[in-house]
């Protein structure tokens, strides 16, 4: 592609060290779409005749078909996807093919291809997120009346509906989808026409190229357009945060599926056994998903680090952008699909969960609230109930089974009726009726809202 200036063949080592086609071949559809739009603009400016344009378009579409059917062999000697396709085009249609790269550099070409690819990826991942949300809402709906302990510090805190716990992840995933769609907005700027760095003296109608490729605007600074990869960093950041959420869900699943908790049954299809211990049923999918979060963070850090010291504009370092980004896209997509499948087939052991949620200590805060209603300042109420908890522990009796005289000597507010009502789990849940809290009505409404929103 640059034989005019060079007398020696490139070193074999440089060829294998410098090639990117083993990764960026995956951009072939977007590269071809961009090239057809570029060729149409060349025709618009009189660089190509209608016949030449058609021959380029047919040639490119033929190459695309061959790649799709596995009949195209990419060559590492041709470095990247762009040069592989262009060289093949010229081999197929002759001299006209050599006109395609007029007023274009691989710098604006790759800046376009990568934006196009990631815009699509962002849309596909948003769809996978929706499917995982649906799986979680479905599981929540199947166990809509089931309670389990909610935890802080991994210590039992307060009773919650299992559905409320799952819907917390549905909310997180919704923000993840929002971040991906925001990132796609920042990709919505058509860079072609920026050339290598300073545009071209051959003027093309960039706006019609943008329209053809589905961009709402063209980039307004040629140096920025070829130099920055912030859009890829932003996508990686969104995927890293999404990975963190899936990892926390996985961790909950792993804990719930353990004998210590015993809340969740995973299907045989989504677990593995041990080669040694016959009794084992391991939650490998959740563990792998938790583990793969590491590479999502790593890919983000790698690209940020690659970019941070680069002078404007394009530097070859930037070729390192694709491997990590494509890996994150693939990893997140696969993870979302498999976790959705796992959650759809999981079920709560409602009896075990209820038994744990019925621990009266989980309603100690409610008891303090009753004191507050009787005029006791909360800090004082906290101390009084803390004393009752200590007393129950000392007497080795469940909190709600302390003698009535113990309650009443702690505070006259704690009459038998108040105590009885406070430790009634159904009443306790029904009382949590402010917006966002898990009363049965609220949780039912949220299940309904999400089902409708996701359908
Ligand atoms: N394969 C290259 C990349 O991904 C394409 C751009 C090459 N540009 C250049 N000036 N060598 O970055």
CSV table of C-alpha atoms and ligand atoms in Angstrom, one decimal:
chain,number,residue,atom,x,y,z
A,1,UNK,CA,0.0,0.0,0.0
A,2,UNK,CA,3.0,2.3,0.4
A,3,UNK,CA,5.4,0.7,-2.0
A,4,UNK,CA,6.4,4.0,-3.7
A,5,UNK,CA,8.6,5.1,-0.8
A,6,UNK,CA,10.1,1.7,0.3
A,7,UNK,CA,12.8,-0.4,-1.2
A,8,UNK,CA,13.0,-3.3,1.3
A,9,UNK,CA,10.3,-5.8,2.3
A,10,UNK,CA,9.0,-5.5,5.8
A,11,UNK,CA,10.5,-7.8,8.4
A,12,UNK,CA,8.5,-10.9,9.1
A,13,UNK,CA,8.6,-10.1,12.7
A,14,UNK,CA,7.1,-6.7,12.2
A,15,UNK,CA,4.4,-8.3,10.1
A,16,UNK,CA,3.3,-10.6,12.9
A,17,UNK,CA,3.9,-8.0,15.6
A,18,UNK,CA,2.1,-5.3,13.8
A,19,UNK,CA,-0.9,-7.1,12.3
A,20,UNK,CA,-4.3,-6.4,13.7
A,21,UNK,CA,-6.4,-8.3,11.3
A,22,UNK,CA,-6.6,-11.3,13.6
A,23,UNK,CA,-8.9,-9.1,15.7
A,24,UNK,CA,-10.2,-6.3,13.6
A,25,UNK,CA,-11.5,-8.6,10.8
A,26,UNK,CA,-14.7,-8.6,13.0
A,27,UNK,CA,-15.3,-5.1,11.8
A,28,UNK,CA,-15.6,-6.2,8.2
A,29,UNK,CA,-19.3,-5.4,7.8
A,30,UNK,CA,-18.9,-1.9,9.1
A,31,UNK,CA,-15.7,-1.3,7.1
A,32,UNK,CA,-17.6,-2.3,3.9
A,33,UNK,CA,-20.6,-0.2,4.8
A,34,UNK,CA,-18.3,2.8,5.4
A,35,UNK,CA,-16.5,2.2,2.1
A,36,UNK,CA,-19.7,2.1,0.1
A,37,UNK,CA,-20.8,5.4,1.6
A,38,UNK,CA,-17.4,6.9,0.9
A,39,UNK,CA,-17.5,5.6,-2.7
A,40,UNK,CA,-20.9,7.2,-3.1
A,41,UNK,CA,-19.5,10.5,-1.9
A,42,UNK,CA,-16.6,10.2,-4.4
A,43,UNK,CA,-19.1,9.7,-7.1
A,44,UNK,CA,-21.0,12.8,-5.9
A,45,UNK,CA,-17.8,14.8,-6.2
A,46,UNK,CA,-17.1,13.5,-9.7
A,47,UNK,CA,-14.1,11.3,-8.7
A,48,UNK,CA,-15.9,8.1,-9.6
A,49,UNK,CA,-18.4,7.6,-12.5
A,50,UNK,CA,-21.6,5.8,-11.8
A,51,UNK,CA,-20.2,2.7,-13.4
A,52,UNK,CA,-17.1,2.8,-11.3
A,53,UNK,CA,-19.2,3.3,-8.2
A,54,UNK,CA,-21.4,0.3,-9.0
A,55,UNK,CA,-18.4,-1.9,-9.7
A,56,UNK,CA,-16.9,-0.9,-6.3
A,57,UNK,CA,-20.2,-1.5,-4.5
A,58,UNK,CA,-20.8,-4.9,-6.2
A,59,UNK,CA,-17.2,-5.8,-5.5
A,60,UNK,CA,-17.4,-4.9,-1.8
A,61,UNK,CA,-20.8,-6.7,-1.3
A,62,UNK,CA,-19.3,-9.8,-3.0
A,63,UNK,CA,-16.4,-9.7,-0.6
A,64,UNK,CA,-18.8,-9.3,2.3
A,65,UNK,CA,-20.7,-12.4,1.2
A,66,UNK,CA,-17.6,-14.4,0.9
A,67,UNK,CA,-16.4,-13.4,4.4
A,68,UNK,CA,-19.8,-14.3,5.8
A,69,UNK,CA,-19.8,-17.7,4.2
A,70,UNK,CA,-16.2,-18.4,5.4
A,71,UNK,CA,-14.8,-18.3,1.9
A,72,UNK,CA,-12.5,-15.4,2.4
A,73,UNK,CA,-9.0,-15.7,3.8
A,74,UNK,CA,-7.6,-12.7,5.6
A,75,UNK,CA,-3.9,-12.3,5.2
A,76,UNK,CA,-1.7,-11.1,8.0
A,77,UNK,CA,0.7,-9.6,5.5
A,78,UNK,CA,-2.0,-7.1,4.7
A,79,UNK,CA,-2.0,-5.9,8.3
A,80,UNK,CA,-5.6,-5.0,9.0
A,81,UNK,CA,-9.2,-5.5,7.9
A,82,UNK,CA,-9.1,-2.2,5.8
A,83,UNK,CA,-6.1,-3.2,3.7
A,84,UNK,CA,-7.3,-6.8,3.3
A,85,UNK,CA,-10.6,-5.7,1.9
A,86,UNK,CA,-9.2,-2.9,-0.3
A,87,UNK,CA,-6.5,-5.2,-1.8
A,88,UNK,CA,-9.1,-7.9,-2.5
A,89,UNK,CA,-11.4,-5.3,-4.1
A,90,UNK,CA,-8.6,-4.2,-6.5
A,91,UNK,CA,-7.7,-7.8,-7.2
A,92,UNK,CA,-11.3,-8.4,-8.2
A,93,UNK,CA,-12.3,-5.2,-10.1
A,94,UNK,CA,-8.9,-3.9,-11.2
A,95,UNK,CA,-7.8,-0.2,-11.3
A,96,UNK,CA,-11.2,1.2,-10.2
A,97,UNK,CA,-10.6,-0.5,-6.8
A,98,UNK,CA,-7.5,1.6,-6.4
A,99,UNK,CA,-9.6,4.8,-6.5
A,100,UNK,CA,-11.6,4.0,-3.4
A,101,UNK,CA,-9.0,5.3,-0.9
A,102,UNK,CA,-9.1,8.8,-2.4
A,103,UNK,CA,-9.5,11.5,0.3
A,104,UNK,CA,-9.5,8.9,3.0
A,105,UNK,CA,-6.9,7.5,5.4
A,106,UNK,CA,-7.1,4.4,7.5
A,107,UNK,CA,-7.1,6.9,10.4
A,108,UNK,CA,-10.6,8.2,9.6
A,109,UNK,CA,-11.6,4.9,8.3
A,110,UNK,CA,-10.9,3.0,11.5
A,111,UNK,CA,-12.4,5.9,13.5
A,112,UNK,CA,-15.6,5.3,11.5
A,113,UNK,CA,-15.6,1.5,11.6
A,114,UNK,CA,-15.0,1.4,15.3
A,115,UNK,CA,-17.8,3.9,16.1
A,116,UNK,CA,-20.2,1.9,13.8
A,117,UNK,CA,-19.3,-1.4,15.4
A,118,UNK,CA,-19.6,-0.1,19.0
A,119,UNK,CA,-22.8,1.7,18.3
A,120,UNK,CA,-24.3,-1.7,17.2
A,121,UNK,CA,-22.7,-3.5,20.1
A,122,UNK,CA,-24.2,-1.0,22.5
A,123,UNK,CA,-27.6,-1.7,21.1
A,124,UNK,CA,-27.2,-5.5,21.2
A,125,UNK,CA,-26.0,-5.4,24.8
A,126,UNK,CA,-28.9,-3.2,25.8
A,127,UNK,CA,-31.2,-6.0,24.4
A,128,UNK,CA,-29.3,-8.6,26.5
A,129,UNK,CA,-29.7,-6.4,29.5
A,130,UNK,CA,-33.5,-6.3,28.9
A,131,UNK,CA,-33.6,-10.1,28.7
A,132,UNK,CA,-31.8,-10.5,32.0
A,133,UNK,CA,-34.1,-7.9,33.6
A,134,UNK,CA,-37.1,-10.0,32.3
A,135,UNK,CA,-35.6,-13.2,33.8
A,136,UNK,CA,-35.2,-11.4,37.1
A,137,UNK,CA,-38.7,-10.0,37.1
A,138,UNK,CA,-40.0,-13.5,36.1
A,139,UNK,CA,-38.2,-15.1,39.1
A,140,UNK,CA,-39.5,-12.3,41.3
A,141,UNK,CA,-43.0,-12.9,40.1
A,142,UNK,CA,-42.9,-16.6,40.7
A,143,UNK,CA,-42.0,-16.0,44.3
A,144,UNK,CA,-43.8,-12.8,44.8
A,145,UNK,CA,-44.9,-13.5,48.4
A,146,UNK,CA,-41.7,-15.0,49.6
A,147,UNK,CA,-39.6,-13.3,52.3
A,148,UNK,CA,-35.9,-13.6,53.1
A,149,UNK,CA,-33.5,-11.8,55.3
A,150,UNK,CA,-31.9,-8.7,53.8
A,151,UNK,CA,-28.3,-8.2,54.8
A,152,UNK,CA,-25.9,-5.4,55.7
A,153,UNK,CA,-22.3,-6.4,56.4
A,154,UNK,CA,-23.5,-9.9,55.5
A,155,UNK,CA,-25.3,-9.9,58.9
A,156,UNK,CA,-29.1,-10.3,58.9
A,157,UNK,CA,-30.6,-6.9,58.9
A,158,UNK,CA,-34.3,-6.7,58.1
A,159,UNK,CA,-36.8,-8.9,56.3
A,160,UNK,CA,-37.4,-8.1,52.6
A,161,UNK,CA,-39.4,-9.8,49.9
A,162,UNK,CA,-37.1,-11.9,47.6
A,163,UNK,CA,-38.8,-9.9,44.8
A,164,UNK,CA,-37.6,-6.6,46.3
A,165,UNK,CA,-34.0,-8.0,46.4
A,166,UNK,CA,-34.2,-9.1,42.7
A,167,UNK,CA,-35.8,-5.8,41.6
A,168,UNK,CA,-32.8,-4.0,43.1
A,169,UNK,CA,-30.7,-5.5,40.4
A,170,UNK,CA,-33.4,-4.7,37.8
A,171,UNK,CA,-32.9,-1.1,38.7
A,172,UNK,CA,-29.1,-1.3,38.5
A,173,UNK,CA,-29.3,-3.0,35.1
A,174,UNK,CA,-31.6,-0.2,33.9
A,175,UNK,CA,-29.0,2.4,34.7
A,176,UNK,CA,-26.5,0.2,32.9
A,177,UNK,CA,-28.6,0.2,29.8
A,178,UNK,CA,-28.9,4.0,30.2
A,179,UNK,CA,-25.1,4.3,30.3
A,180,UNK,CA,-24.7,2.3,27.2
A,181,UNK,CA,-27.2,4.4,25.3
A,182,UNK,CA,-25.5,7.5,26.5
A,183,UNK,CA,-22.1,6.2,25.3
A,184,UNK,CA,-23.7,5.5,21.9
A,185,UNK,CA,-24.8,9.1,21.8
A,186,UNK,CA,-21.2,10.2,22.0
A,187,UNK,CA,-20.4,7.9,19.1
A,188,UNK,CA,-22.9,9.6,17.0
A,189,UNK,CA,-20.5,11.8,15.0
A,190,UNK,CA,-19.3,10.8,11.6
A,191,UNK,CA,-15.5,11.1,11.3
A,192,UNK,CA,-15.0,10.2,7.6
A,193,UNK,CA,-13.5,13.1,5.7
A,194,UNK,CA,-11.0,13.9,8.5
A,195,UNK,CA,-8.4,12.0,6.4
A,196,UNK,CA,-5.2,11.2,8.2
A,197,UNK,CA,-5.3,14.4,10.3
A,198,UNK,CA,-6.2,17.5,8.3
A,199,UNK,CA,-9.0,16.5,6.0
A,200,UNK,CA,-8.5,16.6,2.3
A,201,UNK,CA,-8.3,19.0,-0.6
A,202,UNK,CA,-10.8,16.9,-2.3
A,203,UNK,CA,-14.2,18.0,-1.0
A,204,UNK,CA,-16.8,15.3,-0.3
A,205,UNK,CA,-20.4,15.8,1.0
A,206,UNK,CA,-19.8,14.6,4.5
A,207,UNK,CA,-23.3,15.2,5.6
A,208,UNK,CA,-24.8,12.9,3.1
A,209,UNK,CA,-22.2,10.2,4.1
A,210,UNK,CA,-23.4,10.7,7.7
A,211,UNK,CA,-27.0,10.3,6.7
A,212,UNK,CA,-26.3,7.2,4.7
A,213,UNK,CA,-24.5,5.7,7.8
A,214,UNK,CA,-27.2,6.7,10.2
A,215,UNK,CA,-25.2,9.4,12.1
A,216,UNK,CA,-27.1,12.6,13.1
A,217,UNK,CA,-24.0,14.8,12.7
A,218,UNK,CA,-20.5,15.0,11.3
A,219,UNK,CA,-17.4,15.6,13.4
A,220,UNK,CA,-16.3,19.2,13.4
A,221,UNK,CA,-12.6,18.9,14.1
A,222,UNK,CA,-10.5,16.5,11.9
A,223,UNK,CA,-7.8,16.1,14.6
A,224,UNK,CA,-10.2,15.2,17.3
A,225,UNK,CA,-12.1,12.8,15.1
A,226,UNK,CA,-9.0,10.7,14.3
A,227,UNK,CA,-7.2,11.1,17.6
A,228,UNK,CA,-9.7,10.3,20.3
A,229,UNK,CA,-11.0,7.0,21.6
A,230,UNK,CA,-13.0,8.4,24.5
A,231,UNK,CA,-16.1,6.8,23.1
A,232,UNK,CA,-14.4,3.3,23.4
A,233,UNK,CA,-13.2,4.2,27.0
A,234,UNK,CA,-16.7,5.3,27.8
A,235,UNK,CA,-18.2,2.0,26.6
A,236,UNK,CA,-15.6,0.0,28.5
A,237,UNK,CA,-16.4,2.0,31.6
A,238,UNK,CA,-20.1,1.3,31.2
A,239,UNK,CA,-19.3,-2.4,30.7
A,240,UNK,CA,-17.1,-2.5,33.7
A,241,UNK,CA,-19.9,-1.0,35.9
A,242,UNK,CA,-22.3,-3.5,34.4
A,243,UNK,CA,-19.9,-6.2,35.1
A,244,UNK,CA,-19.7,-5.1,38.7
A,245,UNK,CA,-23.5,-5.4,39.0
A,246,UNK,CA,-23.6,-8.8,37.5
A,247,UNK,CA,-20.7,-9.8,39.8
A,248,UNK,CA,-22.6,-8.8,42.9
A,249,UNK,CA,-25.7,-10.6,41.7
A,250,UNK,CA,-23.5,-13.7,41.2
A,251,UNK,CA,-22.1,-13.3,44.7
A,252,UNK,CA,-25.6,-13.3,46.1
A,253,UNK,CA,-26.5,-16.4,44.1
A,254,UNK,CA,-23.3,-18.1,45.3
A,255,UNK,CA,-24.2,-17.3,48.9
A,256,UNK,CA,-27.8,-18.2,48.6
A,257,UNK,CA,-27.0,-21.6,46.9
A,258,UNK,CA,-24.6,-22.6,49.7
A,259,UNK,CA,-25.7,-25.0,52.4
A,260,UNK,CA,-25.2,-22.2,55.0
A,261,UNK,CA,-27.9,-20.1,53.4
A,262,UNK,CA,-29.8,-22.8,51.5
A,263,UNK,CA,-32.2,-20.3,49.9
A,264,UNK,CA,-31.7,-20.9,46.2
A,265,UNK,CA,-31.9,-24.0,44.0
A,266,UNK,CA,-30.0,-23.8,40.7
A,267,UNK,CA,-30.8,-26.2,38.0
A,268,UNK,CA,-28.5,-29.1,37.1
A,269,UNK,CA,-28.0,-27.5,33.7
A,270,UNK,CA,-26.4,-24.5,35.3
A,271,UNK,CA,-24.2,-26.2,37.9
A,272,UNK,CA,-21.3,-28.6,37.9
A,273,UNK,CA,-20.2,-31.5,40.1
A,274,UNK,CA,-16.8,-32.2,41.5
A,275,UNK,CA,-14.4,-34.8,40.1
A,276,UNK,CA,-13.6,-35.9,43.6
A,277,UNK,CA,-16.5,-35.1,46.0
A,278,UNK,CA,-19.7,-36.8,44.9
A,279,UNK,CA,-22.0,-34.5,46.9
A,280,UNK,CA,-20.9,-31.3,45.3
A,281,UNK,CA,-23.1,-29.0,43.2
A,282,UNK,CA,-21.2,-25.9,42.3
A,283,UNK,CA,-22.5,-22.6,41.0
A,284,UNK,CA,-19.8,-22.3,38.4
A,285,UNK,CA,-21.7,-19.9,36.1
A,286,UNK,CA,-22.0,-17.3,38.8
A,287,UNK,CA,-18.4,-17.8,39.8
A,288,UNK,CA,-17.2,-17.4,36.2
A,289,UNK,CA,-19.3,-14.3,35.8
A,290,UNK,CA,-17.9,-12.9,39.0
A,291,UNK,CA,-14.4,-13.8,37.8
A,292,UNK,CA,-14.7,-12.3,34.4
A,293,UNK,CA,-15.4,-8.9,35.9
A,294,UNK,CA,-11.6,-8.8,36.3
A,295,UNK,CA,-11.0,-8.6,32.6
A,296,UNK,CA,-13.7,-6.0,32.1
A,297,UNK,CA,-11.9,-3.7,34.6
A,298,UNK,CA,-8.5,-4.7,33.0
A,299,UNK,CA,-9.7,-3.8,29.5
A,300,UNK,CA,-10.8,-0.4,30.7
A,301,UNK,CA,-7.5,0.3,32.5
A,302,UNK,CA,-5.5,-1.0,29.5
A,303,UNK,CA,-7.1,1.5,27.0
A,304,UNK,CA,-7.0,4.4,29.4
A,305,UNK,CA,-3.3,3.7,30.0
A,306,UNK,CA,-2.6,3.3,26.3
A,307,UNK,CA,-4.2,6.6,25.4
A,308,UNK,CA,-3.0,8.8,28.2
A,309,UNK,CA,0.4,9.8,26.9
A,310,UNK,CA,-0.3,10.0,23.2
A,311,UNK,CA,0.4,13.3,21.4
A,312,UNK,CA,-2.2,14.3,18.8
A,313,UNK,CA,-3.3,12.8,16.6
A,314,UNK,CA,-3.2,9.1,15.5
A,315,UNK,CA,-0.4,6.9,16.9
A,316,UNK,CA,0.0,3.3,16.2
A,317,UNK,CA,-0.4,2.6,19.9
A,318,UNK,CA,-4.1,3.1,19.2
A,319,UNK,CA,-4.3,-0.2,17.3
A,320,UNK,CA,-4.3,-1.7,20.8
A,321,UNK,CA,-7.8,-0.3,21.3
A,322,UNK,CA,-9.7,-3.1,19.6
A,323,UNK,CA,-8.7,-6.3,21.3
A,324,UNK,CA,-9.9,-5.3,24.8
A,325,UNK,CA,-13.0,-3.6,23.7
A,326,UNK,CA,-14.1,-6.5,21.5
A,327,UNK,CA,-13.3,-8.9,24.4
A,328,UNK,CA,-15.4,-6.8,26.8
A,329,UNK,CA,-18.3,-6.7,24.4
A,330,UNK,CA,-18.2,-10.5,23.9
A,331,UNK,CA,-17.6,-11.2,27.6
A,332,UNK,CA,-20.5,-9.0,28.7
A,333,UNK,CA,-22.9,-10.4,26.0
A,334,UNK,CA,-22.2,-14.0,26.9
A,335,UNK,CA,-22.4,-13.3,30.6
A,336,UNK,CA,-25.8,-11.6,30.3
A,337,UNK,CA,-27.2,-14.4,28.2
A,338,UNK,CA,-26.0,-17.2,30.5
A,339,UNK,CA,-26.9,-15.4,33.7
A,340,UNK,CA,-30.4,-14.8,32.4
A,341,UNK,CA,-30.8,-18.5,31.5
A,342,UNK,CA,-29.5,-19.5,35.0
A,343,UNK,CA,-31.9,-17.1,36.8
A,344,UNK,CA,-34.9,-18.2,34.7
A,345,UNK,CA,-34.3,-21.8,35.8
A,346,UNK,CA,-33.5,-21.0,39.5
A,347,UNK,CA,-36.0,-21.2,42.3
A,348,UNK,CA,-36.2,-20.0,45.9
A,349,UNK,CA,-36.6,-22.5,48.7
A,350,UNK,CA,-39.4,-20.4,50.2
A,351,UNK,CA,-39.6,-22.4,53.4
A,352,UNK,CA,-35.9,-22.0,54.2
A,353,UNK,CA,-35.9,-18.3,53.3
A,354,UNK,CA,-39.0,-17.7,55.5
A,355,UNK,CA,-37.5,-19.5,58.4
A,356,UNK,CA,-34.5,-17.2,58.2
A,357,UNK,CA,-36.6,-14.1,57.7
A,358,UNK,CA,-38.7,-15.0,60.7
A,359,UNK,CA,-35.8,-14.3,63.1
A,360,UNK,CA,-37.4,-11.8,65.5
A,361,UNK,CA,-34.1,-9.9,65.8
A,362,UNK,CA,-34.8,-8.6,62.2
A,363,UNK,CA,-37.7,-6.6,63.7
A,364,UNK,CA,-35.7,-5.0,66.5
A,365,UNK,CA,-35.7,-1.7,64.6
A,366,UNK,CA,-39.5,-1.9,64.3
A,367,UNK,CA,-39.7,-2.2,68.1
A,368,UNK,CA,-37.6,1.0,68.4
A,369,UNK,CA,-40.0,2.7,66.0
A,370,UNK,CA,-42.9,1.8,68.3
A,371,UNK,CA,-41.0,3.6,71.2
A,372,UNK,CA,-40.5,6.6,68.9
A,373,UNK,CA,-44.3,6.7,68.3
A,374,UNK,CA,-44.7,6.7,72.1
A,375,UNK,CA,-42.6,9.8,72.3
A,376,UNK,CA,-39.2,8.3,73.0
A,377,UNK,CA,-36.3,10.0,71.1
A,378,UNK,CA,-34.8,7.5,68.6
A,379,UNK,CA,-31.4,7.4,70.1
A,380,UNK,CA,-32.9,6.5,73.4
A,381,UNK,CA,-35.3,4.0,71.8
A,382,UNK,CA,-32.2,2.4,70.1
A,383,UNK,CA,-30.5,2.0,73.5
A,384,UNK,CA,-33.6,0.5,75.1
A,385,UNK,CA,-34.1,-2.1,72.4
A,386,UNK,CA,-30.4,-2.8,72.4
A,387,UNK,CA,-30.8,-3.6,76.1
A,388,UNK,CA,-33.6,-6.0,75.4
A,389,UNK,CA,-31.6,-7.7,72.7
A,390,UNK,CA,-28.7,-8.2,75.1
A,391,UNK,CA,-31.2,-9.5,77.7
A,392,UNK,CA,-32.7,-12.0,75.3
A,393,UNK,CA,-29.2,-13.2,74.4
A,394,UNK,CA,-28.3,-13.6,78.0
A,395,UNK,CA,-31.5,-15.5,78.7
A,396,UNK,CA,-31.0,-17.5,75.5
A,397,UNK,CA,-34.5,-16.8,74.4
A,398,UNK,CA,-35.8,-15.3,71.2
A,399,UNK,CA,-36.4,-11.6,71.5
A,400,UNK,CA,-40.2,-11.7,71.0
A,401,UNK,CA,-40.5,-14.4,73.8
A,402,UNK,CA,-39.0,-12.2,76.6
A,403,UNK,CA,-41.4,-11.9,79.5
A,404,UNK,CA,-43.9,-9.1,79.2
A,405,UNK,CA,-42.5,-7.7,82.4
A,406,UNK,CA,-39.1,-7.4,80.7
A,407,UNK,CA,-40.7,-5.3,77.9
A,408,UNK,CA,-42.7,-3.1,80.2
A,409,UNK,CA,-39.9,-2.4,82.6
A,410,UNK,CA,-37.8,-1.4,79.5
A,411,UNK,CA,-40.6,1.0,78.6
A,412,UNK,CA,-44.3,1.4,79.4
A,413,UNK,CA,-44.9,1.9,75.7
A,414,UNK,CA,-44.2,-1.8,75.1
A,415,UNK,CA,-47.6,-3.2,76.1
A,416,UNK,CA,-48.4,-6.8,75.2
A,417,UNK,CA,-50.5,-5.7,72.2
A,418,UNK,CA,-47.7,-3.4,70.9
A,419,UNK,CA,-45.2,-6.2,71.2
A,420,UNK,CA,-47.4,-8.8,69.6
A,421,UNK,CA,-48.2,-6.6,66.6
A,422,UNK,CA,-44.6,-5.5,66.2
A,423,UNK,CA,-43.4,-9.1,65.8
A,424,UNK,CA,-46.1,-10.1,63.3
A,425,UNK,CA,-44.1,-10.4,60.1
A,426,UNK,CA,-47.1,-9.7,57.9
A,427,UNK,CA,-47.9,-6.5,59.7
A,428,UNK,CA,-44.3,-5.5,59.7
A,429,UNK,CA,-44.1,-5.8,55.9
A,430,UNK,CA,-47.4,-4.1,55.3
A,431,UNK,CA,-46.1,-1.1,57.4
A,432,UNK,CA,-43.2,-0.5,55.0
A,433,UNK,CA,-45.4,1.4,52.6
A,434,UNK,CA,-43.5,4.5,51.7
A,435,UNK,CA,-42.3,4.8,48.1
A,436,UNK,CA,-39.4,2.5,47.5
A,437,UNK,CA,-40.0,0.3,50.6
A,438,UNK,CA,-41.0,-3.3,50.4
A,439,UNK,CA,-44.6,-3.5,51.5
A,440,UNK,CA,-46.5,-6.3,49.7
A,441,UNK,CA,-48.5,-3.7,47.7
A,442,UNK,CA,-45.4,-1.8,46.7
A,443,UNK,CA,-43.6,-4.9,45.6
A,444,UNK,CA,-46.6,-6.1,43.6
A,445,UNK,CA,-46.8,-2.7,41.9
A,446,UNK,CA,-43.1,-2.7,41.1
A,447,UNK,CA,-43.3,-6.2,39.6
A,448,UNK,CA,-46.2,-5.0,37.5
A,449,UNK,CA,-44.5,-1.8,36.4
A,450,UNK,CA,-41.3,-3.7,35.3
A,451,UNK,CA,-43.2,-6.4,33.6
A,452,UNK,CA,-45.1,-3.8,31.5
A,453,UNK,CA,-42.0,-1.7,30.9
A,454,UNK,CA,-40.0,-4.7,29.7
A,455,UNK,CA,-42.7,-6.3,27.5
B,1,LIG,N1,-5.0,-1.0,12.0
B,1,LIG,C1,-4.9,0.4,12.3
B,1,LIG,C2,-5.5,0.6,13.7
B,1,LIG,O1,-6.3,-0.2,14.1
B,1,LIG,C3,-5.6,1.2,11.3
B,1,LIG,C4,-5.1,2.6,11.3
B,1,LIG,C5,-3.7,2.6,10.7
B,1,LIG,N2,-3.2,3.9,10.5
B,1,LIG,C6,-1.9,4.2,10.3
B,1,LIG,N3,-1.6,5.4,10.2
B,1,LIG,N4,-1.0,3.2,10.3
B,1,LIG,O2,-5.2,1.5,14.3
